[in-house]
């Protein structure tokens, strides 16, 4: 596929998620010029300070190119001598399937619904369980009750977490980001992080992206502020540690896990800037495009574009009220997309049930549309009230390539779901 060279607009808005300066008082006029030693924070050894270029897409100016310059209190390759150790996947994350490298596993074409995953004791990585995957993306759930005992770098893909239940903190080398209900939290591949719950448990919907970094969809005639704006994107505020001790960083690469051991805290970034950093966006800041005359398809709710998939946010919106206008989606057969919906909160407008934490998987190959009871419910309510809001928050992922299911997904499957359209 031919790639377009990046334009100024690409870099500043559509692809870069914009530039951020968290240099924290370091005096340096440009990348590759080391900070003035007099501007270093107390306790930092000038001899040890390094600039680390944190980048993706190499040095080629494709739309995926992005860079941050991290100023670290220690050299990047400063692990302990003999401090690298291969770990067994069964011990680290036994049910995490790295879709990019996993063989397809197709189990037939029918509508599928998966019950909410049980809350498991343990931390976010060991409890990360994949439901569906292809070579572009893997979708799963992580529930956790305790903090991760190590830091983690995912070299295979970007991690997108959607916080369904609970609160906590995502510690990163760029600084911390709060985990609260309704937040999408994007961790670019390779970013060091650790998930720490602040509530009895966290329930996270997880997406692993193997392609280029997310794009903000082109919102065309609706303008740059649709359907969310820069100010809704929050990057971490720098926080670092110079403490010493025994620190472990687990790296996932090619679906394998390797531990690195350091004598210093790995969040030792004393300043950074650039256009590549973790961020969070709350689904409540997504503003839907609506029409009173025609049901607007989910493309109007597209929040992130990936290679081979889209992430769409369903949020509260007024029902269509024009005469004969359908207040729910039309029957559809989309033959070049598989469709997954994660039900977080509220009543989904076209489904007869939308229990929190459940997930539906509609592969290409069959027709579906509103459940009869959902259509009746919407029509009757509109008749009675004239107009009303559909209330709820739901995440949809549509993929270009067919999705495979995992054996773990089958343990959660509601086998009667295909009959839910029948009276
Ligand atoms: Fe659909």
Tab-separated table of C-alpha atoms and ligand atoms in Angstrom:
chain	number	residue	atom	x	y	z
A	1	UNK	CA	0.000	0.000	0.000
A	2	UNK	CA	1.332	3.375	-0.948
A	3	UNK	CA	1.853	5.672	1.987
A	4	UNK	CA	1.446	9.387	1.906
A	5	UNK	CA	4.205	11.556	3.215
A	6	UNK	CA	3.250	13.286	6.434
A	7	UNK	CA	2.032	16.843	6.095
A	8	UNK	CA	2.139	19.466	8.805
A	9	UNK	CA	-1.505	18.742	9.533
A	10	UNK	CA	-0.727	15.053	9.875
A	11	UNK	CA	1.990	15.623	12.401
A	12	UNK	CA	0.183	18.117	14.549
A	13	UNK	CA	-3.267	16.692	14.599
A	14	UNK	CA	-4.388	13.664	12.701
A	15	UNK	CA	-1.539	11.359	13.540
A	16	UNK	CA	0.557	12.763	16.322
A	17	UNK	CA	-1.857	13.315	19.188
A	18	UNK	CA	0.144	16.577	19.471
A	19	UNK	CA	3.360	17.657	21.094
A	20	UNK	CA	3.845	17.727	24.858
A	21	UNK	CA	6.622	19.325	26.853
A	22	UNK	CA	7.428	17.808	30.237
A	23	UNK	CA	11.095	18.788	30.345
A	24	UNK	CA	10.688	19.663	33.996
A	25	UNK	CA	13.090	22.578	33.910
A	26	UNK	CA	15.864	20.796	32.025
A	27	UNK	CA	17.667	23.332	29.860
A	28	UNK	CA	18.325	21.826	26.461
A	29	UNK	CA	17.694	23.671	23.189
A	30	UNK	CA	16.939	20.652	21.012
A	31	UNK	CA	17.109	16.868	20.844
A	32	UNK	CA	20.646	15.464	20.891
A	33	UNK	CA	21.901	18.382	22.986
A	34	UNK	CA	22.332	17.191	26.556
A	35	UNK	CA	20.767	19.253	29.354
A	36	UNK	CA	22.813	21.888	31.135
A	37	UNK	CA	24.131	19.992	34.214
A	38	UNK	CA	23.095	22.933	36.399
A	39	UNK	CA	19.474	22.283	35.420
A	40	UNK	CA	19.417	18.656	36.611
A	41	UNK	CA	17.230	17.820	39.624
A	42	UNK	CA	18.962	17.214	42.975
A	43	UNK	CA	20.423	13.754	43.409
A	44	UNK	CA	20.985	13.109	39.701
A	45	UNK	CA	24.537	12.215	38.674
A	46	UNK	CA	25.383	14.231	35.503
A	47	UNK	CA	27.733	11.457	34.381
A	48	UNK	CA	24.851	8.968	34.312
A	49	UNK	CA	22.243	11.106	32.521
A	50	UNK	CA	21.308	9.946	29.029
A	51	UNK	CA	18.950	11.082	26.311
A	52	UNK	CA	16.867	8.179	25.069
A	53	UNK	CA	15.054	8.501	21.777
A	54	UNK	CA	11.784	6.620	22.139
A	55	UNK	CA	10.360	6.144	18.690
A	56	UNK	CA	8.320	4.024	16.343
A	57	UNK	CA	8.406	3.537	12.579
A	58	UNK	CA	12.145	4.083	12.673
A	59	UNK	CA	13.272	7.286	11.059
A	60	UNK	CA	10.954	7.160	8.070
A	61	UNK	CA	8.345	9.937	7.981
A	62	UNK	CA	5.288	7.717	7.519
A	63	UNK	CA	2.086	8.521	9.320
A	64	UNK	CA	3.210	6.142	12.066
A	65	UNK	CA	6.386	8.021	12.859
A	66	UNK	CA	6.445	9.578	16.317
A	67	UNK	CA	9.149	10.256	18.846
A	68	UNK	CA	9.625	11.261	22.437
A	69	UNK	CA	12.967	12.273	23.936
A	70	UNK	CA	13.376	10.838	27.405
A	71	UNK	CA	16.086	12.194	29.696
A	72	UNK	CA	16.941	9.363	32.068
A	73	UNK	CA	18.926	9.436	35.282
A	74	UNK	CA	20.635	6.202	34.197
A	75	UNK	CA	21.661	4.753	30.823
A	76	UNK	CA	18.918	2.659	29.204
A	77	UNK	CA	21.029	-0.507	29.018
A	78	UNK	CA	21.921	-0.552	32.709
A	79	UNK	CA	20.538	-3.907	33.772
A	80	UNK	CA	22.452	-5.948	36.295
A	81	UNK	CA	25.177	-8.258	35.075
A	82	UNK	CA	23.461	-11.630	34.469
A	83	UNK	CA	20.209	-9.730	34.995
A	84	UNK	CA	18.327	-11.105	31.975
A	85	UNK	CA	16.146	-14.163	32.451
A	86	UNK	CA	13.674	-15.964	30.151
A	87	UNK	CA	10.286	-16.629	31.757
A	88	UNK	CA	7.716	-19.271	30.863
A	89	UNK	CA	4.539	-17.790	29.345
A	90	UNK	CA	2.491	-20.190	31.491
A	91	UNK	CA	3.848	-18.445	34.574
A	92	UNK	CA	3.515	-14.857	33.339
A	93	UNK	CA	0.249	-14.638	31.390
A	94	UNK	CA	-0.992	-18.130	30.496
A	95	UNK	CA	-4.151	-17.047	28.639
A	96	UNK	CA	-2.791	-13.997	26.780
A	97	UNK	CA	-2.713	-14.891	23.066
A	98	UNK	CA	-0.467	-12.692	20.909
A	99	UNK	CA	-2.674	-12.723	17.832
A	100	UNK	CA	0.036	-11.525	15.488
A	101	UNK	CA	1.882	-14.821	15.926
A	102	UNK	CA	-0.925	-17.225	16.843
A	103	UNK	CA	-2.381	-19.652	14.277
A	104	UNK	CA	-6.030	-18.990	13.347
A	105	UNK	CA	-8.639	-20.941	15.280
A	106	UNK	CA	-12.067	-20.721	13.655
A	107	UNK	CA	-15.014	-22.517	15.227
A	108	UNK	CA	-17.892	-21.825	12.830
A	109	UNK	CA	-20.091	-18.875	11.994
A	110	UNK	CA	-22.859	-17.989	14.420
A	111	UNK	CA	-23.698	-15.063	16.707
A	112	UNK	CA	-21.819	-15.394	19.982
A	113	UNK	CA	-22.199	-13.773	23.357
A	114	UNK	CA	-19.742	-14.128	26.218
A	115	UNK	CA	-20.702	-13.694	29.871
A	116	UNK	CA	-18.837	-11.200	32.020
A	117	UNK	CA	-15.470	-12.620	33.000
A	118	UNK	CA	-15.172	-13.556	36.684
A	119	UNK	CA	-13.020	-11.391	38.929
A	120	UNK	CA	-9.794	-13.298	39.478
A	121	UNK	CA	-7.345	-12.850	42.329
A	122	UNK	CA	-4.029	-11.630	41.008
A	123	UNK	CA	-2.551	-8.793	38.973
A	124	UNK	CA	-3.363	-7.290	35.584
A	125	UNK	CA	-0.805	-9.122	33.439
A	126	UNK	CA	-1.204	-12.613	34.852
A	127	UNK	CA	-5.004	-12.264	34.519
A	128	UNK	CA	-4.984	-10.858	30.990
A	129	UNK	CA	-7.083	-13.319	28.993
A	130	UNK	CA	-7.676	-13.173	25.252
A	131	UNK	CA	-11.137	-13.845	23.821
A	132	UNK	CA	-10.674	-13.006	20.130
A	133	UNK	CA	-7.702	-12.341	17.883
A	134	UNK	CA	-6.321	-11.982	14.401
A	135	UNK	CA	-2.976	-10.774	13.077
A	136	UNK	CA	-3.971	-7.108	13.558
A	137	UNK	CA	-5.534	-7.088	16.981
A	138	UNK	CA	-6.326	-9.184	20.058
A	139	UNK	CA	-9.269	-8.512	22.386
A	140	UNK	CA	-9.564	-9.684	25.948
A	141	UNK	CA	-10.323	-8.957	29.561
A	142	UNK	CA	-8.074	-8.351	32.526
A	143	UNK	CA	-9.424	-8.401	36.046
A	144	UNK	CA	-7.115	-7.806	38.954
A	145	UNK	CA	-7.143	-7.463	42.705
A	146	UNK	CA	-3.535	-6.529	43.416
A	147	UNK	CA	-0.722	-4.493	41.975
A	148	UNK	CA	1.743	-5.884	39.497
A	149	UNK	CA	4.942	-7.003	41.265
A	150	UNK	CA	7.034	-5.873	38.286
A	151	UNK	CA	7.052	-3.281	35.508
A	152	UNK	CA	6.110	-4.359	32.007
A	153	UNK	CA	7.025	-3.457	28.434
A	154	UNK	CA	4.906	-4.817	25.593
A	155	UNK	CA	7.160	-4.896	22.533
A	156	UNK	CA	4.524	-6.736	20.473
A	157	UNK	CA	1.856	-4.070	20.344
A	158	UNK	CA	0.115	-1.084	21.848
A	159	UNK	CA	-2.111	-1.823	24.826
A	160	UNK	CA	-5.479	-0.091	24.945
A	161	UNK	CA	-7.294	-0.559	28.237
A	162	UNK	CA	-10.908	0.477	28.756
A	163	UNK	CA	-11.755	0.794	32.444
A	164	UNK	CA	-15.073	-0.966	33.025
A	165	UNK	CA	-14.997	-1.213	36.842
A	166	UNK	CA	-12.769	0.017	39.621
A	167	UNK	CA	-10.089	2.620	40.089
A	168	UNK	CA	-6.350	2.564	40.094
A	169	UNK	CA	-3.175	4.021	38.688
A	170	UNK	CA	-1.224	3.226	35.571
A	171	UNK	CA	2.356	4.013	36.511
A	172	UNK	CA	4.535	4.703	33.466
A	173	UNK	CA	8.000	6.031	32.822
A	174	UNK	CA	6.303	9.206	31.494
A	175	UNK	CA	4.435	9.600	34.802
A	176	UNK	CA	1.178	8.189	36.185
A	177	UNK	CA	-2.285	8.169	34.624
A	178	UNK	CA	-5.420	7.609	36.699
A	179	UNK	CA	-7.568	4.604	35.903
A	180	UNK	CA	-11.226	5.471	36.424
A	181	UNK	CA	-14.435	4.138	34.994
A	182	UNK	CA	-14.958	5.051	31.346
A	183	UNK	CA	-11.361	5.885	30.483
A	184	UNK	CA	-9.594	4.560	27.439
A	185	UNK	CA	-5.916	4.339	28.333
A	186	UNK	CA	-3.488	3.924	25.457
A	187	UNK	CA	0.003	2.586	26.184
A	188	UNK	CA	2.235	2.803	23.099
A	189	UNK	CA	4.281	-0.314	22.530
A	190	UNK	CA	7.441	-0.442	24.543
A	191	UNK	CA	6.293	2.004	27.215
A	192	UNK	CA	7.175	0.773	30.679
A	193	UNK	CA	4.107	0.461	32.904
A	194	UNK	CA	2.609	-1.063	36.012
A	195	UNK	CA	-1.076	-1.305	36.962
A	196	UNK	CA	-1.954	-0.650	40.598
A	197	UNK	CA	-5.613	-1.042	41.684
A	198	UNK	CA	-6.970	1.409	44.255
A	199	UNK	CA	-10.272	-0.435	44.628
A	200	UNK	CA	-10.996	-4.064	45.548
A	201	UNK	CA	-10.753	-4.962	41.877
A	202	UNK	CA	-10.238	-3.522	38.408
A	203	UNK	CA	-12.119	-4.870	35.377
A	204	UNK	CA	-10.426	-3.828	32.123
A	205	UNK	CA	-11.427	-4.481	28.515
A	206	UNK	CA	-8.123	-4.872	26.662
A	207	UNK	CA	-7.083	-4.450	23.048
A	208	UNK	CA	-3.589	-5.220	21.731
A	209	UNK	CA	-2.793	-3.397	18.476
A	210	UNK	CA	-0.046	-4.841	16.283
A	211	UNK	CA	-0.172	-2.258	13.488
A	212	UNK	CA	0.623	1.418	13.266
A	213	UNK	CA	-0.329	3.735	16.077
A	214	UNK	CA	-3.937	4.797	16.341
A	215	UNK	CA	-5.197	7.555	14.117
A	216	UNK	CA	-7.918	9.996	15.002
A	217	UNK	CA	-10.573	9.504	12.326
A	218	UNK	CA	-10.933	12.217	9.727
A	219	UNK	CA	-14.030	14.048	10.939
A	220	UNK	CA	-14.396	15.904	7.636
A	221	UNK	CA	-17.161	18.504	7.508
A	222	UNK	CA	-17.840	18.130	11.230
A	223	UNK	CA	-14.477	19.699	12.016
A	224	UNK	CA	-11.442	19.006	14.166
A	225	UNK	CA	-13.324	19.247	17.469
A	226	UNK	CA	-15.518	16.263	16.544
A	227	UNK	CA	-16.069	13.814	18.060
A	228	UNK	CA	-13.558	14.676	20.793
A	229	UNK	CA	-10.850	17.283	21.000
A	230	UNK	CA	-7.197	17.622	21.999
A	231	UNK	CA	-8.087	18.885	25.454
A	232	UNK	CA	-9.878	15.612	26.109
A	233	UNK	CA	-6.581	13.756	25.618
A	234	UNK	CA	-4.598	13.633	28.861
A	235	UNK	CA	-0.955	12.624	28.964
A	236	UNK	CA	0.895	11.751	32.188
A	237	UNK	CA	2.418	14.415	34.374
A	238	UNK	CA	6.056	13.573	34.935
A	239	UNK	CA	6.919	11.737	38.152
A	240	UNK	CA	10.159	9.870	38.628
A	241	UNK	CA	12.043	7.946	41.274
A	242	UNK	CA	15.775	7.820	41.993
A	243	UNK	CA	15.397	5.027	44.557
A	244	UNK	CA	17.662	2.013	44.460
A	245	UNK	CA	16.835	-1.637	45.093
A	246	UNK	CA	15.890	-4.729	43.131
A	247	UNK	CA	13.545	-3.846	40.257
A	248	UNK	CA	12.232	-6.224	37.626
A	249	UNK	CA	10.981	-5.310	34.155
A	250	UNK	CA	9.193	-8.017	32.158
A	251	UNK	CA	9.297	-7.610	28.374
A	252	UNK	CA	6.822	-9.336	26.035
A	253	UNK	CA	8.249	-9.885	22.579
A	254	UNK	CA	6.994	-12.391	20.012
A	255	UNK	CA	4.610	-13.721	22.645
A	256	UNK	CA	7.558	-14.660	24.889
A	257	UNK	CA	8.471	-13.094	28.218
A	258	UNK	CA	11.895	-11.989	29.445
A	259	UNK	CA	12.752	-10.428	32.796
A	260	UNK	CA	15.354	-7.678	33.159
A	261	UNK	CA	16.710	-6.823	36.604
A	262	UNK	CA	17.942	-3.364	37.598
A	263	UNK	CA	19.512	-1.873	40.718
A	264	UNK	CA	17.611	1.370	40.222
A	265	UNK	CA	13.961	2.280	39.807
A	266	UNK	CA	13.074	2.025	36.094
A	267	UNK	CA	10.859	5.148	36.222
A	268	UNK	CA	13.970	7.349	36.206
A	269	UNK	CA	12.894	9.767	33.441
A	270	UNK	CA	13.611	13.268	34.777
A	271	UNK	CA	12.164	15.068	31.732
A	272	UNK	CA	10.613	14.273	28.368
A	273	UNK	CA	9.024	15.895	25.366
A	274	UNK	CA	7.700	14.815	21.991
A	275	UNK	CA	4.580	13.507	20.296
A	276	UNK	CA	4.622	9.890	21.481
A	277	UNK	CA	3.323	9.261	24.983
A	278	UNK	CA	0.625	7.285	26.777
A	279	UNK	CA	-2.700	9.064	27.069
A	280	UNK	CA	-6.191	8.663	28.407
A	281	UNK	CA	-9.555	9.744	27.006
A	282	UNK	CA	-12.852	9.336	28.798
A	283	UNK	CA	-15.711	7.868	26.796
A	284	UNK	CA	-17.905	10.572	28.380
A	285	UNK	CA	-15.950	13.143	26.356
A	286	UNK	CA	-17.045	11.523	23.087
A	287	UNK	CA	-19.765	13.655	21.492
A	288	UNK	CA	-21.963	11.639	19.129
A	289	UNK	CA	-23.107	12.851	15.730
A	290	UNK	CA	-26.851	12.442	15.490
A	291	UNK	CA	-29.739	12.901	13.084
A	292	UNK	CA	-33.443	13.118	13.800
A	293	UNK	CA	-34.353	11.612	10.438
A	294	UNK	CA	-31.972	8.700	9.907
A	295	UNK	CA	-30.123	6.271	12.119
A	296	UNK	CA	-26.449	7.196	11.994
A	297	UNK	CA	-24.148	4.192	11.519
A	298	UNK	CA	-21.370	3.446	14.015
A	299	UNK	CA	-18.759	5.092	11.800
A	300	UNK	CA	-20.022	8.363	13.303
A	301	UNK	CA	-18.783	7.136	16.687
A	302	UNK	CA	-15.360	6.013	15.463
A	303	UNK	CA	-12.864	6.965	18.159
A	304	UNK	CA	-9.598	5.299	17.115
A	305	UNK	CA	-8.498	3.889	13.782
A	306	UNK	CA	-6.004	1.045	13.729
A	307	UNK	CA	-4.593	-1.026	10.907
A	308	UNK	CA	-7.346	-3.510	10.182
A	309	UNK	CA	-9.800	-2.367	12.837
A	310	UNK	CA	-11.753	0.539	14.280
A	311	UNK	CA	-12.750	1.312	17.858
A	312	UNK	CA	-16.138	3.038	18.178
A	313	UNK	CA	-17.785	4.483	21.284
A	314	UNK	CA	-21.525	4.267	21.804
A	315	UNK	CA	-22.576	7.019	24.202
A	316	UNK	CA	-25.905	8.585	25.226
A	317	UNK	CA	-27.697	10.152	22.280
A	318	UNK	CA	-31.239	11.242	21.411
A	319	UNK	CA	-33.419	8.794	19.578
A	320	UNK	CA	-34.443	9.502	15.957
A	321	UNK	CA	-37.889	11.050	16.013
A	322	UNK	CA	-38.929	11.823	12.410
A	323	UNK	CA	-41.955	9.999	11.069
A	324	UNK	CA	-41.086	6.384	10.173
A	325	UNK	CA	-37.425	6.915	11.105
A	326	UNK	CA	-35.918	3.789	12.662
A	327	UNK	CA	-34.789	4.454	16.248
A	328	UNK	CA	-32.456	1.446	16.155
A	329	UNK	CA	-30.055	0.028	13.564
A	330	UNK	CA	-31.340	-1.541	10.415
A	331	UNK	CA	-30.788	-5.238	9.721
A	332	UNK	CA	-27.328	-5.569	8.267
A	333	UNK	CA	-24.862	-8.016	6.789
A	334	UNK	CA	-21.411	-6.508	6.727
A	335	UNK	CA	-19.352	-8.963	4.775
A	336	UNK	CA	-15.950	-7.402	5.272
A	337	UNK	CA	-16.040	-6.830	8.999
A	338	UNK	CA	-16.285	-8.865	12.189
A	339	UNK	CA	-18.060	-6.926	14.912
A	340	UNK	CA	-17.429	-7.055	18.646
A	341	UNK	CA	-19.313	-5.045	21.265
A	342	UNK	CA	-18.316	-4.736	24.915
A	343	UNK	CA	-21.223	-3.722	27.140
A	344	UNK	CA	-20.072	-1.478	29.944
A	345	UNK	CA	-23.061	0.436	31.233
A	346	UNK	CA	-26.725	1.011	30.424
A	347	UNK	CA	-29.179	-0.482	27.939
A	348	UNK	CA	-27.954	-1.059	24.405
A	349	UNK	CA	-30.536	0.328	22.010
A	350	UNK	CA	-30.766	-2.701	19.728
A	351	UNK	CA	-30.260	-5.578	22.152
A	352	UNK	CA	-32.734	-7.301	24.429
A	353	UNK	CA	-30.061	-7.716	27.070
A	354	UNK	CA	-26.857	-5.806	27.586
A	355	UNK	CA	-25.572	-6.994	30.938
A	356	UNK	CA	-22.503	-5.100	32.132
A	357	UNK	CA	-19.227	-6.800	31.298
A	358	UNK	CA	-20.636	-9.039	28.564
A	359	UNK	CA	-19.354	-9.085	25.005
A	360	UNK	CA	-20.934	-10.071	21.697
A	361	UNK	CA	-19.130	-11.306	18.601
A	362	UNK	CA	-20.874	-11.055	15.257
A	363	UNK	CA	-18.651	-12.517	12.561
A	364	UNK	CA	-19.227	-11.819	8.900
A	365	UNK	CA	-21.572	-14.243	7.212
A	366	UNK	CA	-24.982	-13.824	8.808
A	367	UNK	CA	-27.636	-11.157	9.077
A	368	UNK	CA	-28.357	-9.414	12.312
A	369	UNK	CA	-30.065	-6.302	13.534
A	370	UNK	CA	-32.202	-5.155	16.407
A	371	UNK	CA	-33.621	-7.772	18.693
A	372	UNK	CA	-37.428	-7.816	18.272
A	373	UNK	CA	-37.946	-6.855	21.913
A	374	UNK	CA	-35.473	-3.974	21.641
A	375	UNK	CA	-37.167	-2.581	18.523
A	376	UNK	CA	-40.585	-2.840	20.199
A	377	UNK	CA	-39.221	-1.186	23.339
A	378	UNK	CA	-37.802	1.741	21.368
A	379	UNK	CA	-40.888	2.270	19.199
A	380	UNK	CA	-43.238	2.134	22.176
A	381	UNK	CA	-41.134	4.523	24.205
A	382	UNK	CA	-40.925	7.002	21.342
A	383	UNK	CA	-44.692	6.768	20.864
A	384	UNK	CA	-45.219	7.410	24.567
A	385	UNK	CA	-42.620	10.093	25.206
A	386	UNK	CA	-42.072	11.665	21.795
A	387	UNK	CA	-38.313	11.815	22.289
A	388	UNK	CA	-35.813	10.327	24.716
A	389	UNK	CA	-32.176	9.484	25.184
A	390	UNK	CA	-30.560	6.124	24.719
A	391	UNK	CA	-28.411	5.931	27.814
A	392	UNK	CA	-25.295	3.869	28.039
A	393	UNK	CA	-21.619	3.379	27.264
A	394	UNK	CA	-20.435	0.617	24.981
A	395	UNK	CA	-17.254	-0.066	23.012
A	396	UNK	CA	-17.371	-1.608	19.565
A	397	UNK	CA	-14.424	-3.014	17.635
A	398	UNK	CA	-14.796	-3.898	13.967
A	399	UNK	CA	-12.040	-5.848	12.267
A	400	UNK	CA	-11.129	-6.272	8.603
A	401	UNK	CA	-9.714	-9.781	9.001
A	402	UNK	CA	-11.748	-12.601	10.535
A	403	UNK	CA	-11.349	-13.091	14.273
A	404	UNK	CA	-10.452	-16.392	15.893
A	405	UNK	CA	-11.810	-17.395	19.285
A	406	UNK	CA	-9.854	-18.859	22.184
A	407	UNK	CA	-10.721	-21.909	24.316
A	408	UNK	CA	-11.123	-19.518	27.259
A	409	UNK	CA	-13.800	-17.590	25.352
A	410	UNK	CA	-15.754	-20.803	24.935
A	411	UNK	CA	-15.945	-21.225	28.715
A	412	UNK	CA	-17.899	-17.938	28.874
A	413	UNK	CA	-20.182	-18.502	25.887
A	414	UNK	CA	-23.955	-18.233	26.173
A	415	UNK	CA	-24.939	-21.021	23.807
A	416	UNK	CA	-28.542	-19.842	23.453
A	417	UNK	CA	-27.592	-16.416	22.062
A	418	UNK	CA	-28.266	-17.289	18.371
A	419	UNK	CA	-31.916	-17.859	19.282
A	420	UNK	CA	-32.294	-14.446	20.899
A	421	UNK	CA	-33.648	-12.902	17.651
A	422	UNK	CA	-36.378	-15.528	17.356
A	423	UNK	CA	-39.749	-15.077	18.972
B	1	LIG	FE1	-23.924	-5.175	13.786
